[in-house]
Coordinates of C-alpha atoms in Angstrom, one line a residue:
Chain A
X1 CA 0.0 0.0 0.0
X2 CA 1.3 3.4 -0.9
X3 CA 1.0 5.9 2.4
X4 CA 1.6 9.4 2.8
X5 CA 2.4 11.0 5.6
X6 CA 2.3 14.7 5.1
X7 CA 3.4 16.3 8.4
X8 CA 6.5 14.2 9.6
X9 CA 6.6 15.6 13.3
X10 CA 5.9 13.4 16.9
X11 CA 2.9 12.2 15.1
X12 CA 3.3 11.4 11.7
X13 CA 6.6 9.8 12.2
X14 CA 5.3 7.7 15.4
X15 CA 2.5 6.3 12.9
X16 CA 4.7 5.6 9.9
X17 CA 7.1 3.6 12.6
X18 CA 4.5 1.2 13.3
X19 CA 2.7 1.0 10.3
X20 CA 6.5 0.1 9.1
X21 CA 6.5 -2.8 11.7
X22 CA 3.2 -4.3 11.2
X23 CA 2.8 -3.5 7.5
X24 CA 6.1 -5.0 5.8
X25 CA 4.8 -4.2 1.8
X26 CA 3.9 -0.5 2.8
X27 CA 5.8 2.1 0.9
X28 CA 5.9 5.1 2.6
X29 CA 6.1 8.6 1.2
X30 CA 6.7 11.5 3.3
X31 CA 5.8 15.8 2.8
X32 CA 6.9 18.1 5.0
X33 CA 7.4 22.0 4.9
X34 CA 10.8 21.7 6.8
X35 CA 13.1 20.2 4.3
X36 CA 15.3 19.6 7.1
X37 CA 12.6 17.6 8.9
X38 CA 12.1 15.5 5.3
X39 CA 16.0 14.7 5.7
X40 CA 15.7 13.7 9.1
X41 CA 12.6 11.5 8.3
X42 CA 14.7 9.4 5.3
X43 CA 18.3 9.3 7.9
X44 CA 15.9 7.9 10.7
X45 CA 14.1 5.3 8.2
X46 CA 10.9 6.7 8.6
X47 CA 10.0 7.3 5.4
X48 CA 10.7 5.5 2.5
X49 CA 11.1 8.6 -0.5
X50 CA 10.7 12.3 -0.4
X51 CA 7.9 13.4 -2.0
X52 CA 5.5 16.2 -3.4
X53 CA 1.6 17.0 -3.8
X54 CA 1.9 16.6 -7.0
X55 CA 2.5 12.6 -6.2
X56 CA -0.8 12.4 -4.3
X57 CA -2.5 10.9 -6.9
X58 CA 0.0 7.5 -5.8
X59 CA -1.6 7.3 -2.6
X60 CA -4.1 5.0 -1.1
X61 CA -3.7 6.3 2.4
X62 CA -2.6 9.8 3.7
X63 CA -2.1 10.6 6.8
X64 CA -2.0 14.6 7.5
X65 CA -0.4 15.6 11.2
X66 CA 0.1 19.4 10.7
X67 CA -0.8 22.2 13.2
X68 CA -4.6 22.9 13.1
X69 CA -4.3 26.1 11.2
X70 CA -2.5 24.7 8.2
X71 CA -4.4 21.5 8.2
X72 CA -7.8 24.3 7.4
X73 CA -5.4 25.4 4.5
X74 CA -4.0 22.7 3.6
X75 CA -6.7 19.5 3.6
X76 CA -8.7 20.9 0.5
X77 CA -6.1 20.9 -1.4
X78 CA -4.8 17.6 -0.4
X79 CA -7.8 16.6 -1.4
X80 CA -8.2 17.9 -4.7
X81 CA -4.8 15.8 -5.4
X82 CA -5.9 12.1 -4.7
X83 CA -7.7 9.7 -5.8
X84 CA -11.3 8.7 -5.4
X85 CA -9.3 4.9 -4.2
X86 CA -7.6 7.4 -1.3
X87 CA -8.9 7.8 2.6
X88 CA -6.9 10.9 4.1
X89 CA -7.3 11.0 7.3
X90 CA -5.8 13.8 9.8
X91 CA -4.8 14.0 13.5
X92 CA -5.9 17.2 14.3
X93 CA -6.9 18.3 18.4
X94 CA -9.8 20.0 17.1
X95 CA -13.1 18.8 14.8
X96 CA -15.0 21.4 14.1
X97 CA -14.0 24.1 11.9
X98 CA -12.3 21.6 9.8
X99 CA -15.0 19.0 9.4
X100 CA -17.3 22.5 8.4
X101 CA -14.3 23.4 6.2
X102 CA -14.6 20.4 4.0
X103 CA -18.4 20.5 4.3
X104 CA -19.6 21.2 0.9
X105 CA -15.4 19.5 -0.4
X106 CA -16.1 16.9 -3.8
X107 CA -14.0 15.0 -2.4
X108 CA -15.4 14.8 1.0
X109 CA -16.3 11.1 0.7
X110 CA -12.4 10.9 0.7
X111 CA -11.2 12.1 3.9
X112 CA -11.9 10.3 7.9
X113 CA -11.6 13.0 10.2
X114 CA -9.7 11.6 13.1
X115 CA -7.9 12.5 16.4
X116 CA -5.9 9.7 17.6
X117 CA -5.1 10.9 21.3
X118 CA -1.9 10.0 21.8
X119 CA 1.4 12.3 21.9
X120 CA 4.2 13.1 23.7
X121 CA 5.6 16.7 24.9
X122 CA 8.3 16.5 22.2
X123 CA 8.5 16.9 18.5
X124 CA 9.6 16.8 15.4
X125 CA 10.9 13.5 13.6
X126 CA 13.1 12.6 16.1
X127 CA 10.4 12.6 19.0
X128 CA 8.8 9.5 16.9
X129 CA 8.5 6.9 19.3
X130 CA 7.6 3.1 18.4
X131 CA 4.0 2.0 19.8
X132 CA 2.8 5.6 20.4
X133 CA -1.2 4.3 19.1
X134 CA -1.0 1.3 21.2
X135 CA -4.2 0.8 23.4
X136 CA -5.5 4.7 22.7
X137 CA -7.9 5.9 21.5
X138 CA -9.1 7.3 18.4
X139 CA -12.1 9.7 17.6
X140 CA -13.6 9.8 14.4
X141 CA -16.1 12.3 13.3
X142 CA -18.8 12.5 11.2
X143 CA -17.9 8.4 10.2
X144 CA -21.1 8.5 8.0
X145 CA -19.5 10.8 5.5
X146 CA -16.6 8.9 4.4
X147 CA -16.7 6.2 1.5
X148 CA -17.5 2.6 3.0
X149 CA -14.9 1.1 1.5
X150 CA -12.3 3.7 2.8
X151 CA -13.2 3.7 6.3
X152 CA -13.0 0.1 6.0
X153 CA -9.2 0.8 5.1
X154 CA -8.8 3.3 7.5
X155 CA -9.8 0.9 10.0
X156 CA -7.6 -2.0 9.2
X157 CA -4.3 0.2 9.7
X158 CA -5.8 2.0 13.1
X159 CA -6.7 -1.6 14.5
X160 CA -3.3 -3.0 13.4
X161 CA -1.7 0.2 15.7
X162 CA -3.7 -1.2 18.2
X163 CA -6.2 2.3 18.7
X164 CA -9.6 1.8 20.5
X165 CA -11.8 3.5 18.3
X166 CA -15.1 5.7 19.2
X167 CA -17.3 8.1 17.3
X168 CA -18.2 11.5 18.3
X169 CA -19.8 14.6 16.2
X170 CA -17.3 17.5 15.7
X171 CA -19.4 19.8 18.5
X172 CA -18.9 17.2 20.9
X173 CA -15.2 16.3 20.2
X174 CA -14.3 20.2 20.5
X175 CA -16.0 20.6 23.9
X176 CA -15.0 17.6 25.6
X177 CA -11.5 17.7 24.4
X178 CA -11.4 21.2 25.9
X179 CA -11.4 19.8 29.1
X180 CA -9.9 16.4 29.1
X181 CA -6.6 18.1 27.1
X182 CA -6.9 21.8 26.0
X183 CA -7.2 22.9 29.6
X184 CA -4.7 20.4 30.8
X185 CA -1.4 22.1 28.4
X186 CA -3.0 25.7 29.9
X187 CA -3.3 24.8 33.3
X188 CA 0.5 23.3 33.2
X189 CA 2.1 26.1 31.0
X190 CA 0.2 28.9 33.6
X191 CA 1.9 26.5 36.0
X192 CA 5.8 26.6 35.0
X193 CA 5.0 30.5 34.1
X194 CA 4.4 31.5 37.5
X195 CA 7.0 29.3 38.9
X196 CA 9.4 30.9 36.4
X197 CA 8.8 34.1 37.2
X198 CA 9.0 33.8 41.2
X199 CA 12.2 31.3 41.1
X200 CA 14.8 34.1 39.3
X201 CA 17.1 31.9 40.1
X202 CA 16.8 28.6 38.2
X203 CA 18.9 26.3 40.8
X204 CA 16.0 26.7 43.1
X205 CA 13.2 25.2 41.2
X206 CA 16.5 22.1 40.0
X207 CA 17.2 21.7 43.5
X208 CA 13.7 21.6 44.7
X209 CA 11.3 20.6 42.7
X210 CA 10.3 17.0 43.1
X211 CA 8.8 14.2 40.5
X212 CA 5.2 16.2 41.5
X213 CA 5.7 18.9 39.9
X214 CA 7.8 17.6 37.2
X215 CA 4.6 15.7 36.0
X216 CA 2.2 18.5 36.7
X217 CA 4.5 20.6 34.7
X218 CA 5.4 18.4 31.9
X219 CA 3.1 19.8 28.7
X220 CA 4.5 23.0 29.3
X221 CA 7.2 22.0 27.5
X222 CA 4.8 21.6 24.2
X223 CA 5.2 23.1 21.3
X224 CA 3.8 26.8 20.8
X225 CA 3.5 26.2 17.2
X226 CA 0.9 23.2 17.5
X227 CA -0.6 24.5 20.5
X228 CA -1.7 27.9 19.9
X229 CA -4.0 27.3 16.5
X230 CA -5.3 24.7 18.9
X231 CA -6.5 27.2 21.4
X232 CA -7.6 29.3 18.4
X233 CA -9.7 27.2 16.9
X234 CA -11.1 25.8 20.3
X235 CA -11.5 29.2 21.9
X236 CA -15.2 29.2 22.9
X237 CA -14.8 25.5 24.7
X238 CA -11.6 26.7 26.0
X239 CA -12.4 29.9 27.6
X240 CA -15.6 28.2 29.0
X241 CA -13.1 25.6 31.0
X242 CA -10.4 28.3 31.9
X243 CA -13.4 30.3 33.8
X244 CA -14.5 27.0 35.2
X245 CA -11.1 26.3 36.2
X246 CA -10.0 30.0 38.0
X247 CA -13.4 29.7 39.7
X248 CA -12.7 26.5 41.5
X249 CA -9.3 27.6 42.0
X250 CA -10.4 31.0 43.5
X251 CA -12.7 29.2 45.9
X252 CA -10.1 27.1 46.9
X253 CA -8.0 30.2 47.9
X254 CA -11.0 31.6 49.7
X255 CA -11.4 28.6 51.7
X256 CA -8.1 28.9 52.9
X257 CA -8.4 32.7 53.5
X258 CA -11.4 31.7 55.8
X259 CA -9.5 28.7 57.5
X260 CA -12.1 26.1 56.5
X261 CA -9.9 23.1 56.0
X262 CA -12.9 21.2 56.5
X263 CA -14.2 22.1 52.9
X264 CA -10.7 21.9 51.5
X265 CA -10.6 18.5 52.6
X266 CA -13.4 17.7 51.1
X267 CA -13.2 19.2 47.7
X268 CA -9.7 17.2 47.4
X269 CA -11.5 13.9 48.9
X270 CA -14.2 14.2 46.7
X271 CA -11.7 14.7 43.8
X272 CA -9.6 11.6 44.7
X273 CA -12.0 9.7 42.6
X274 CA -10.2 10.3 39.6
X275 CA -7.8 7.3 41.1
X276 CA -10.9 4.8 39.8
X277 CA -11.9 6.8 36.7
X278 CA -8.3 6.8 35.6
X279 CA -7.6 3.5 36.9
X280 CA -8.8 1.8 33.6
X281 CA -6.9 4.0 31.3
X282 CA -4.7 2.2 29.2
X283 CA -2.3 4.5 29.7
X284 CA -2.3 4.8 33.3
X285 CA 0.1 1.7 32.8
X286 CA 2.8 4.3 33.2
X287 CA 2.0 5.5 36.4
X288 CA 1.2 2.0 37.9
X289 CA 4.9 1.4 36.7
X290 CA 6.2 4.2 38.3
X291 CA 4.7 2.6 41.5
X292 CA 6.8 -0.3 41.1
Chain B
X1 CA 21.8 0.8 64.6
X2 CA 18.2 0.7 66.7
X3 CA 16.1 2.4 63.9
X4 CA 12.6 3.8 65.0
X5 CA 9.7 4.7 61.9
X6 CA 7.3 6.8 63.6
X7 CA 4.1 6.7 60.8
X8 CA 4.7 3.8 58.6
X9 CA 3.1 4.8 55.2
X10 CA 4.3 5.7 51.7
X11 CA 7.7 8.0 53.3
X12 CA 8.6 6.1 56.0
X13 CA 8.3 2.4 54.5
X14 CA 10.4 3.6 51.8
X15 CA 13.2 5.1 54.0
X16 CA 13.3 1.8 56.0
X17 CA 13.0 -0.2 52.8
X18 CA 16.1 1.3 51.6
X19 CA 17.7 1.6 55.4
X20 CA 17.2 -2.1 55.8
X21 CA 18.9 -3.0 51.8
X22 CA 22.0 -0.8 52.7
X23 CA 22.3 -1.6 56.5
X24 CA 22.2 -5.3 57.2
X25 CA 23.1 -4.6 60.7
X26 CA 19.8 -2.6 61.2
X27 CA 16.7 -3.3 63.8
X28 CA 13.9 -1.3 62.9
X29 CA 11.0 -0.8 65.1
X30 CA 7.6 0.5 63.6
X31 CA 5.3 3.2 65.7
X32 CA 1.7 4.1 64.1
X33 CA -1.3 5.0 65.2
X34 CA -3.2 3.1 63.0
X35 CA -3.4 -0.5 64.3
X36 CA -3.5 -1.9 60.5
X37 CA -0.7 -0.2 59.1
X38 CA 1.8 -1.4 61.8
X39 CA 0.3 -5.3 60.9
X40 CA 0.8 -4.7 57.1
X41 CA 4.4 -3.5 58.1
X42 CA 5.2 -6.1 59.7
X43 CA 4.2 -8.6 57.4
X44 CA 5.5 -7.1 54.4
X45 CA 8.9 -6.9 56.3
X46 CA 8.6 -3.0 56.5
X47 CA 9.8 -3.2 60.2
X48 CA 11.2 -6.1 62.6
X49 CA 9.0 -5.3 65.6
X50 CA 6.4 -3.1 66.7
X51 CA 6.8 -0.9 69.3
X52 CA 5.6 2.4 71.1
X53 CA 7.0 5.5 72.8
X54 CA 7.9 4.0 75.7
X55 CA 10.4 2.0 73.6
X56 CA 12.0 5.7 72.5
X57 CA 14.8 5.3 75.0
X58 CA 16.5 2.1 72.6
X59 CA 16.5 3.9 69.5
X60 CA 19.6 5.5 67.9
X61 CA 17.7 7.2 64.9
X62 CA 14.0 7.9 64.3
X63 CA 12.2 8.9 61.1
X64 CA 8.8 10.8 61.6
X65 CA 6.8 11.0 59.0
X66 CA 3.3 11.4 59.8
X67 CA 1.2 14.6 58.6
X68 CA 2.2 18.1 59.6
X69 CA -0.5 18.8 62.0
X70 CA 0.4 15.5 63.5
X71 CA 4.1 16.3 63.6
X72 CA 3.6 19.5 65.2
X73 CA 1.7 17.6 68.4
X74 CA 4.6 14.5 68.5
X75 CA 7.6 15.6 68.2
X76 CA 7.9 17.0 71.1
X77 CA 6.8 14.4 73.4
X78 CA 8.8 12.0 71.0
X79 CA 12.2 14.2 71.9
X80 CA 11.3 13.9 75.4
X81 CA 11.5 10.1 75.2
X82 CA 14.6 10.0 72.8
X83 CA 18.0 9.2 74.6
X84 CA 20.7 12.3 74.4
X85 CA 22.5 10.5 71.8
X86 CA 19.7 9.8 69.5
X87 CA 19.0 11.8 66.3
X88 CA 15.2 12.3 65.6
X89 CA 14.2 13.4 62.1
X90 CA 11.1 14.5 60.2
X91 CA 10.5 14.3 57.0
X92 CA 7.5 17.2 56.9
X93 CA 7.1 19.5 53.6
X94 CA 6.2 22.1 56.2
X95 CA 9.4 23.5 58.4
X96 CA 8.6 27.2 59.8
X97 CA 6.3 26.4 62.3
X98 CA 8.0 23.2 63.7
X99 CA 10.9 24.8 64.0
X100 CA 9.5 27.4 65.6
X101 CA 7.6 24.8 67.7
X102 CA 10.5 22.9 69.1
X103 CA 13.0 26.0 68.9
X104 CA 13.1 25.9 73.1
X105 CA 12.4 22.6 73.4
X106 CA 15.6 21.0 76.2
X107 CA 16.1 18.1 73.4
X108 CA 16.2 20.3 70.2
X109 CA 20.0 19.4 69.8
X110 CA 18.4 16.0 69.0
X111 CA 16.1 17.2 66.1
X112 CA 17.2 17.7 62.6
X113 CA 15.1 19.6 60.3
X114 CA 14.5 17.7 56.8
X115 CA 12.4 17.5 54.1
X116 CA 13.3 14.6 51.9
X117 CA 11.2 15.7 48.0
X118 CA 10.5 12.4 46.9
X119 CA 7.2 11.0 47.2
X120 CA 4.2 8.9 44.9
X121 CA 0.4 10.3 44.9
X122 CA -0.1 6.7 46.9
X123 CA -0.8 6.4 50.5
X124 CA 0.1 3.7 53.5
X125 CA 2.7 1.2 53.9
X126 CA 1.6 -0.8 50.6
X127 CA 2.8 2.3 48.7
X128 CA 6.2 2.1 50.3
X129 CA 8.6 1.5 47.4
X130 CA 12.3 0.7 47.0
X131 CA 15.2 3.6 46.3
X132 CA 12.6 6.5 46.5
X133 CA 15.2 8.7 48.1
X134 CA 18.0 7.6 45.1
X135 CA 19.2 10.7 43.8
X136 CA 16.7 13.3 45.6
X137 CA 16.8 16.5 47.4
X138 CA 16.7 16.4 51.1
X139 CA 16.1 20.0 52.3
X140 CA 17.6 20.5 55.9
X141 CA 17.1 23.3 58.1
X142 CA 18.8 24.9 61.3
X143 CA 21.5 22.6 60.7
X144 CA 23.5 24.2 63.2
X145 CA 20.9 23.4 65.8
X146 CA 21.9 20.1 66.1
X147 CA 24.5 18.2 68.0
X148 CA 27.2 18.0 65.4
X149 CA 27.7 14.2 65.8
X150 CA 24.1 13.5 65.4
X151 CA 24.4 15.4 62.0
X152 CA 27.3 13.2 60.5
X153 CA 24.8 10.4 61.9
X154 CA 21.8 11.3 60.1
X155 CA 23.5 12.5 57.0
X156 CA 25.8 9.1 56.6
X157 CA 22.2 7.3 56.1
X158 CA 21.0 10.2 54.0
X159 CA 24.1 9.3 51.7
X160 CA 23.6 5.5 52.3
X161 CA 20.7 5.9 50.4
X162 CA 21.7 8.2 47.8
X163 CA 20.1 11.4 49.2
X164 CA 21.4 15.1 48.2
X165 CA 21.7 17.4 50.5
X166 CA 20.6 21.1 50.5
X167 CA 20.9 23.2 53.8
X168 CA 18.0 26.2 54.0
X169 CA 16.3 28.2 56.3
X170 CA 12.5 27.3 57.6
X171 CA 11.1 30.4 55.8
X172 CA 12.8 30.4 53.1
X173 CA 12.2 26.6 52.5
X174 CA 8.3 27.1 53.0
X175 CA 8.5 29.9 50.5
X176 CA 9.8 28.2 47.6
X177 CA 8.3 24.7 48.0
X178 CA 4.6 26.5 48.2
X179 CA 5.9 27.2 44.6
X180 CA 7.4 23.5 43.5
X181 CA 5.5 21.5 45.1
X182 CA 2.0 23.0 47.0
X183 CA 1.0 24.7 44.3
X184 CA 1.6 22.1 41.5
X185 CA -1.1 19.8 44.1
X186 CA -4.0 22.2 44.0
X187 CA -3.5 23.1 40.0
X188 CA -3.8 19.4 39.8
X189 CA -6.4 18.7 42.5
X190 CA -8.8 21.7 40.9
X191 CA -8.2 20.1 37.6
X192 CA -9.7 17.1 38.4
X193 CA -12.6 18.5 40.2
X194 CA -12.9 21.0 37.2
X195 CA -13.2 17.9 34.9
X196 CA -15.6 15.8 37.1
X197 CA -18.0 18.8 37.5
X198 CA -18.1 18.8 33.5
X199 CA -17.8 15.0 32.9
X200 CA -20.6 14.0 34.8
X201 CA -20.5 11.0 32.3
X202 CA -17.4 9.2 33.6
X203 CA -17.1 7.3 30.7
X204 CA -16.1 10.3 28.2
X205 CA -13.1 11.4 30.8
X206 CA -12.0 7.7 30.7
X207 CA -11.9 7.6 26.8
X208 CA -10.8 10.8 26.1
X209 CA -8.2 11.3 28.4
X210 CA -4.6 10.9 27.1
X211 CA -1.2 10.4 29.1
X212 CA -1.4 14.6 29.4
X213 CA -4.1 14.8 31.3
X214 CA -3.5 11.6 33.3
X215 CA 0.4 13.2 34.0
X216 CA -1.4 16.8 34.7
X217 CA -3.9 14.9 37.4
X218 CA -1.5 12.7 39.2
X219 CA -1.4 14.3 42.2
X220 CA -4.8 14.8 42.7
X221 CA -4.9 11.8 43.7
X222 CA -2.9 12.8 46.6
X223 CA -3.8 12.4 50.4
X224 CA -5.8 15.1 51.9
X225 CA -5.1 14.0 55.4
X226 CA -1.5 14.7 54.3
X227 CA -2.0 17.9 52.5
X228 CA -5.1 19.9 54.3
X229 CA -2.5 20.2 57.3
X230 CA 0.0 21.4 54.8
X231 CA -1.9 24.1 52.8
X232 CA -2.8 25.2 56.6
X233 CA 0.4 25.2 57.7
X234 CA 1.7 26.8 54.7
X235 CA -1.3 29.3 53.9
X236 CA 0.1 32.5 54.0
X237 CA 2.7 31.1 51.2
X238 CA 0.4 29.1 49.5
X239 CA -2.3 31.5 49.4
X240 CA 0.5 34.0 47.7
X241 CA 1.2 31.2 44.4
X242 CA -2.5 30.7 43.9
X243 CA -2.9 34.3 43.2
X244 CA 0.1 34.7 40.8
X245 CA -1.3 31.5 39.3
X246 CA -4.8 33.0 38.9
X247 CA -3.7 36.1 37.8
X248 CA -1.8 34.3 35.0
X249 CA -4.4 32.0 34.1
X250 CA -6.8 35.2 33.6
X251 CA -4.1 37.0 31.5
X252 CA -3.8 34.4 28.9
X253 CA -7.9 33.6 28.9
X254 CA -8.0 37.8 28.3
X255 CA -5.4 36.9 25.4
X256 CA -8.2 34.6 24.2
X257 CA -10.7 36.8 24.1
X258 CA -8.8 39.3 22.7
X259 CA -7.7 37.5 19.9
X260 CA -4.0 38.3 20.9
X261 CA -2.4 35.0 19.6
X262 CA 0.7 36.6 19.6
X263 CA 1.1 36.9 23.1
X264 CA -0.2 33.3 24.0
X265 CA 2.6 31.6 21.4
X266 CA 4.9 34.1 23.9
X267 CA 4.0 33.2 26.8
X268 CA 4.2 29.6 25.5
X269 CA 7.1 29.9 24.1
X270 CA 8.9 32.0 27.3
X271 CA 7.8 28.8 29.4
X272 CA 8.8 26.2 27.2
X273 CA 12.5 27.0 29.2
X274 CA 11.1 25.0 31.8
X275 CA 12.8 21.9 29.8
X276 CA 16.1 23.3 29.9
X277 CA 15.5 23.8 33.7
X278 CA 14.1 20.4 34.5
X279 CA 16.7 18.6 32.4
X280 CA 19.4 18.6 35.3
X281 CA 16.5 17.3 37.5
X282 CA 17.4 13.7 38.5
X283 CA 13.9 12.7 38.3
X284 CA 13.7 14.0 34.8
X285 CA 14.8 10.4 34.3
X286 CA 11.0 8.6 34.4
X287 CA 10.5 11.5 31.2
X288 CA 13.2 10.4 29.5
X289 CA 12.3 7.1 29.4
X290 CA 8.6 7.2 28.5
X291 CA 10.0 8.9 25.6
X292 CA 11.7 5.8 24.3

């Protein structure tokens, strides 16, 4: 099978690498802006050959992982390129605008909008990481609109990466994406901001800080470049979560202006329950190893 | 050595985990106040025997770690039992108002100030885990408060087991660990709550939520018998972080609203240095590897 992979960051390479392992015939062709990320890609054997839009008409599955702003700009016209035989899917954090984008596209039967919720805080072709789709999830919108036959395809490579699969409309991806990962990179980039700015001097925070807030702090070492489009696009849902968010935060603090540990108690006990909604993550594997 | 645990959960099963690995010669007695944790000690080899205050006058070295509030009411009646050659530590993440607490106390050359960062969001003596303290921080205070050969004592173990040290004054260590450790718990702890409110459907959280959000949420799965005391103990600091952390959450949802996408790939981009910061962090290691 012919793949393209058009966007060869954390995400596209990480799919090509295991679409490499577990499908030996797949030739694999690989567009990227960055010519120095395209060189990268072919020294790191992620792709097999270089190659151009004007090649789309080669490929029977593409697989677009660019920021959410160029993916608006760049999907219809990744469309007009293939084949009817081609699925393009994409691996974009938000649904809407794009799936309202290629509304009224002739080619619409075509693409399988998708959000495979997986990543890492790194990037580029060098963050690629083998097994990156094992046991997550993957949202598909709007299924209904894609060819039969192509989200048959579509589905063949996701359930050889191993991805759960689960089908949402576009409205409902955007809002409850806001809060399950949108607010999550805000809440942790606010986090090392304001830790940043009180700790002038750098050794403190090395010395001190502990595996705690490593973790809470992790995503703010994402990428500005993928994440801001994000917030962009998702601004309604996301403003709606960050007002949710400083209002249970400024309670918090008013609680402990007024002494009433009873209620902070509480509202943390309460919130402990996450252990048991989290516990049958797949991914919380990584924290249970931690444990060990 | 006679080794005393007083509170035998998560911190202090893990010191006398790794005490007992690197000091063969080692009898360690367990004191809690819960009944059941002292049985599961015992039978999971935490501690050779249980034992109570009374016993204080054997021991050469005692570990307390038991919540603040807890800490402030025992160690004082734990010094009065302790033998004059007997080092007594803590291992509190609060240290102004104990060591203003025991400041007169007639045993105080017996106490040293510490505040090992290393911990799990898990609880009890199940939780305890092997070479927790490997390559951590252990924060000490007043050092010149105590007895000079009870220092070399207590920091020969801390070496044993791979601890580095970092001397600090009580206000100064409350100040900046409100900022690397306290306020990463609540950001986490109000994340949660924020996305339980919204997700009164468990099942979307637990399908949408990737290894961000799970990373971001860790901690609120954290104790709150252990932290209320804290946050209380530490209000005046902690109350000072959640305000710069508010303030910086409303900035960049005003960004939003504005439209100013500028400033949030900025302000993204400014705190991205947060990798170059952590990378010297010993702990960074569990990062590094989930990214292979």
């Amino acid at each position: 099978m012919n793949i393209f992979v058009i966007g060869i960051g954390l995400i596209g390479g990480s799919f090509v690498k295991d679409v490499r392992a577990k499908m030996s015939a797949a030739k694999i062709y690989g567009i990227d802006a960055n010519a120095a990320h395209v060189a990268q890609a072919l020294s790191l054997g992620l792709i097999d050959e270089k190659a151009t839009y004007e090649d789309l008409h080669l490929a029977e599955f593409v697989m677009v992982s660019v920021p959410v702003d160029v993916m608006l700009q760049e999907l219809p016209k990744i469309l007009d390129k293939v084949s009817d035989e081609c699925v393009v899917c994409d691996a974009g954090s938000t649904k809407e605008l794009l799936c309202a984008a290629l509304e009224e596209h002739p080619k619409r039967r075509n693409f399988l909008a998708c959000h495979p919720i997986a990543g890492t805080e790194f990037s580029g072709p060098s963050a690629a990481i083998n097994g990156l789709y094992h046991g997550k999830t993957n949202i598909i919108c709007e299924i209904e609109k894609t060819a039969f036959t192509l989200q048959e395809r579509a589905l063949e490579i996701f359930q050889l990466l191993g991805m759960r699969i689960r089908y949402m409309n576009p409205k409902a991806h955007d809002k409850h994406i806001a809060y399950v990962s949108h607010l999550s990179h805000i809440s942790s980039f606010m986090l090392g901001k304001t830790v940043i700015e009180k700790e002038k001097n750098e050794r403190d925070i090395f010395d001190m800080a502990g595996s705690g807030f490593e973790s809470t702090v992790r995503l703010a070492k994402s990428s500005p470049a993928m994440w801001t489009p994000i917030f962009k696009q998702n601004k309604e849902n996301v403003v709606e979560t960050l007002e949710e968010y400083i209002q249970n935060l400024s309670e918090f603090k008013e609680m402990l202006l007024k002494d009433d540990y009873e209620g902070i108690y509480d509202q943390m006990n309460n919130t402990n329950k996450i252990k048991v909604i989290l516990k049958g993550m797949p991914v919380s594997k990584m924290v249970a190893k931690e444990k060990n």
